[in-house]
CSV table of C-alpha atoms in Angstrom, one decimal:
chain,number,residue,atom,x,y,z
I,1,MET,CA,-28.5,13.5,12.0
I,2,GLU,CA,-27.7,13.5,15.7
I,3,GLU,CA,-25.7,16.7,15.1
I,4,LEU,CA,-28.5,18.4,13.3
I,5,ARG,CA,-30.9,17.5,16.1
I,6,ARG,CA,-28.5,18.9,18.7
I,7,GLY,CA,-28.0,21.9,16.5
I,8,GLY,CA,-31.6,23.0,16.9
I,9,HIS,CA,-33.6,20.8,14.6
I,10,PRO,CA,-35.6,18.7,17.0
I,11,TYR,CA,-37.8,17.2,14.3
I,12,ILE,CA,-34.8,15.5,12.6
I,13,ARG,CA,-34.1,12.2,14.3
I,14,PRO,CA,-32.1,9.1,13.2
I,15,THR,CA,-34.4,6.1,12.4
I,16,THR,CA,-33.7,2.5,11.9
I,17,PHE,CA,-34.4,2.9,8.2
I,18,CYS,CA,-31.9,5.7,7.9
I,19,ALA,CA,-29.3,3.9,10.0
I,20,ASN,CA,-29.7,0.8,7.8
I,21,ALA,CA,-29.1,2.9,4.7
I,22,VAL,CA,-25.8,4.0,6.3
I,23,LEU,CA,-24.9,0.5,7.3
I,24,THR,CA,-25.6,-0.7,3.7
I,25,ALA,CA,-23.3,2.0,2.4
I,26,TRP,CA,-20.5,0.8,4.7
I,27,SER,CA,-21.1,-2.8,3.9
I,28,HIS,CA,-20.5,-2.1,0.1
I,29,CYS,CA,-17.5,0.1,0.7
I,30,GLN,CA,-14.1,-1.4,-0.2
I,31,GLU,CA,-12.3,1.0,2.2
I,32,ARG,CA,-10.2,-0.6,4.9
I,33,GLY,CA,-12.1,-0.7,8.2
I,34,SER,CA,-15.5,-0.2,6.6
I,35,ALA,CA,-16.9,-3.3,8.4
I,36,ASP,CA,-15.7,-2.0,11.7
I,37,ARG,CA,-17.4,1.3,10.9
I,38,ALA,CA,-20.7,-0.5,10.2
I,39,GLU,CA,-20.3,-2.3,13.6
I,40,VAL,CA,-19.8,1.0,15.4
I,41,ILE,CA,-23.0,2.3,13.9
I,42,LEU,CA,-24.8,-0.9,15.0
I,43,LYS,CA,-23.5,-0.5,18.5
I,44,ARG,CA,-24.5,3.2,18.5
I,45,MET,CA,-28.1,2.2,17.5
I,46,GLU,CA,-28.1,-0.3,20.4
I,47,ASP,CA,-26.8,2.3,22.8
I,48,LEU,CA,-29.3,5.0,21.8
I,49,GLY,CA,-32.1,2.8,23.0
I,50,ARG,CA,-34.7,4.9,21.2
I,51,GLU,CA,-37.5,2.9,19.8
I,52,GLU,CA,-37.3,4.6,16.4
I,53,CYS,CA,-33.6,3.8,16.0
I,54,LEU,CA,-33.2,0.3,17.6
I,55,PRO,CA,-31.4,-2.2,15.3
I,56,ASN,CA,-33.6,-4.9,13.8
I,57,THR,CA,-32.8,-8.2,12.0
I,58,ILE,CA,-32.0,-6.3,8.8
I,59,SER,CA,-29.5,-4.0,10.7
I,60,TYR,CA,-27.6,-7.0,12.1
I,61,ASN,CA,-27.7,-8.8,8.7
I,62,ILE,CA,-26.2,-5.8,7.0
I,63,ALA,CA,-23.4,-5.5,9.6
I,64,ILE,CA,-22.7,-9.3,9.4
I,65,ASN,CA,-22.5,-9.0,5.6
I,66,ALA,CA,-20.1,-6.1,6.0
I,67,HIS,CA,-17.7,-8.4,7.9
I,68,ALA,CA,-18.3,-11.3,5.5
I,69,ARG,CA,-17.2,-9.1,2.5
I,70,SER,CA,-14.2,-7.6,4.4
I,71,PRO,CA,-10.7,-8.7,3.4
I,72,SER,CA,-9.7,-8.6,7.1
I,73,PRO,CA,-8.2,-11.8,8.4
I,74,SER,CA,-10.6,-11.7,11.3
I,75,SER,CA,-13.7,-11.0,9.2
I,76,ALA,CA,-15.3,-14.5,9.5
I,77,ALA,CA,-14.9,-14.5,13.3
I,78,SER,CA,-16.3,-10.9,13.5
I,79,ALA,CA,-19.3,-12.0,11.4
I,80,GLU,CA,-19.9,-14.9,13.7
I,81,SER,CA,-19.5,-12.7,16.8
I,82,LEU,CA,-22.2,-10.4,15.5
I,83,LEU,CA,-24.5,-13.5,14.9
I,84,LEU,CA,-24.0,-14.5,18.5
I,85,ARG,CA,-24.7,-11.0,19.7
I,86,MET,CA,-27.8,-11.0,17.5
I,87,GLU,CA,-28.9,-14.3,19.2
I,88,ARG,CA,-28.5,-12.8,22.6
I,89,GLN,CA,-30.5,-9.7,21.6
I,90,SER,CA,-33.3,-12.0,20.3
I,91,THR,CA,-33.8,-13.4,23.8
I,92,LEU,CA,-34.5,-9.9,25.0
I,93,ASP,CA,-36.8,-8.8,22.1
I,94,PRO,CA,-37.6,-11.6,19.7
I,95,THR,CA,-40.1,-9.4,17.9
I,96,ARG,CA,-37.4,-7.0,16.8
I,97,VAL,CA,-34.3,-9.1,16.4
I,98,ARG,CA,-34.1,-12.7,15.4
I,99,PRO,CA,-31.5,-14.5,13.3
I,100,ASN,CA,-32.8,-15.8,10.1
I,101,HIS,CA,-31.5,-17.9,7.1
I,102,ILE,CA,-29.7,-14.8,5.8
I,103,SER,CA,-27.9,-14.3,9.1
I,104,PHE,CA,-26.7,-17.9,9.2
I,105,ASN,CA,-25.9,-18.2,5.5
I,106,THR,CA,-23.9,-15.0,5.5
I,107,VAL,CA,-21.7,-16.3,8.4
I,108,LEU,CA,-21.2,-19.6,6.6
I,109,HIS,CA,-20.2,-17.7,3.5
I,110,ALA,CA,-17.7,-15.7,5.5
I,111,TRP,CA,-16.1,-18.8,6.8
I,112,ALA,CA,-16.1,-20.5,3.4
I,113,ARG,CA,-14.5,-17.4,1.9
I,114,LYS,CA,-11.8,-17.4,4.6
I,115,SER,CA,-11.1,-21.0,3.9
I,116,ARG,CA,-10.9,-20.4,0.2
I,117,ASP,CA,-8.6,-17.4,0.6
I,118,ARG,CA,-6.3,-19.4,2.9
I,119,ARG,CA,-5.9,-22.1,0.2
I,120,ALA,CA,-5.1,-19.6,-2.6
């Protein structure tokens, strides 16, 4: 979308809704590194700083879920790191980003999965 906009289509802009759709696709992908790709998109949303594409609670929850589903050995720690980042963002703008029961339960699930995988 950003490339289209730079290519002369000023009315095409990335939005939070569109970015969340891409985040969801990466969170369901079984490809190696897909959780990291989701996190890069989340970071890009933060860096753009445009109101129509700022990450919201759903954006963070999708990225946390991407890490929770990842087979990476560091997936649980990455999910928790995103939760902490989300909490920091909520102090800046609690109307847009605020951890909820899904955020915390997904991180708990990631740690439980890691523990279960370690025992297997």
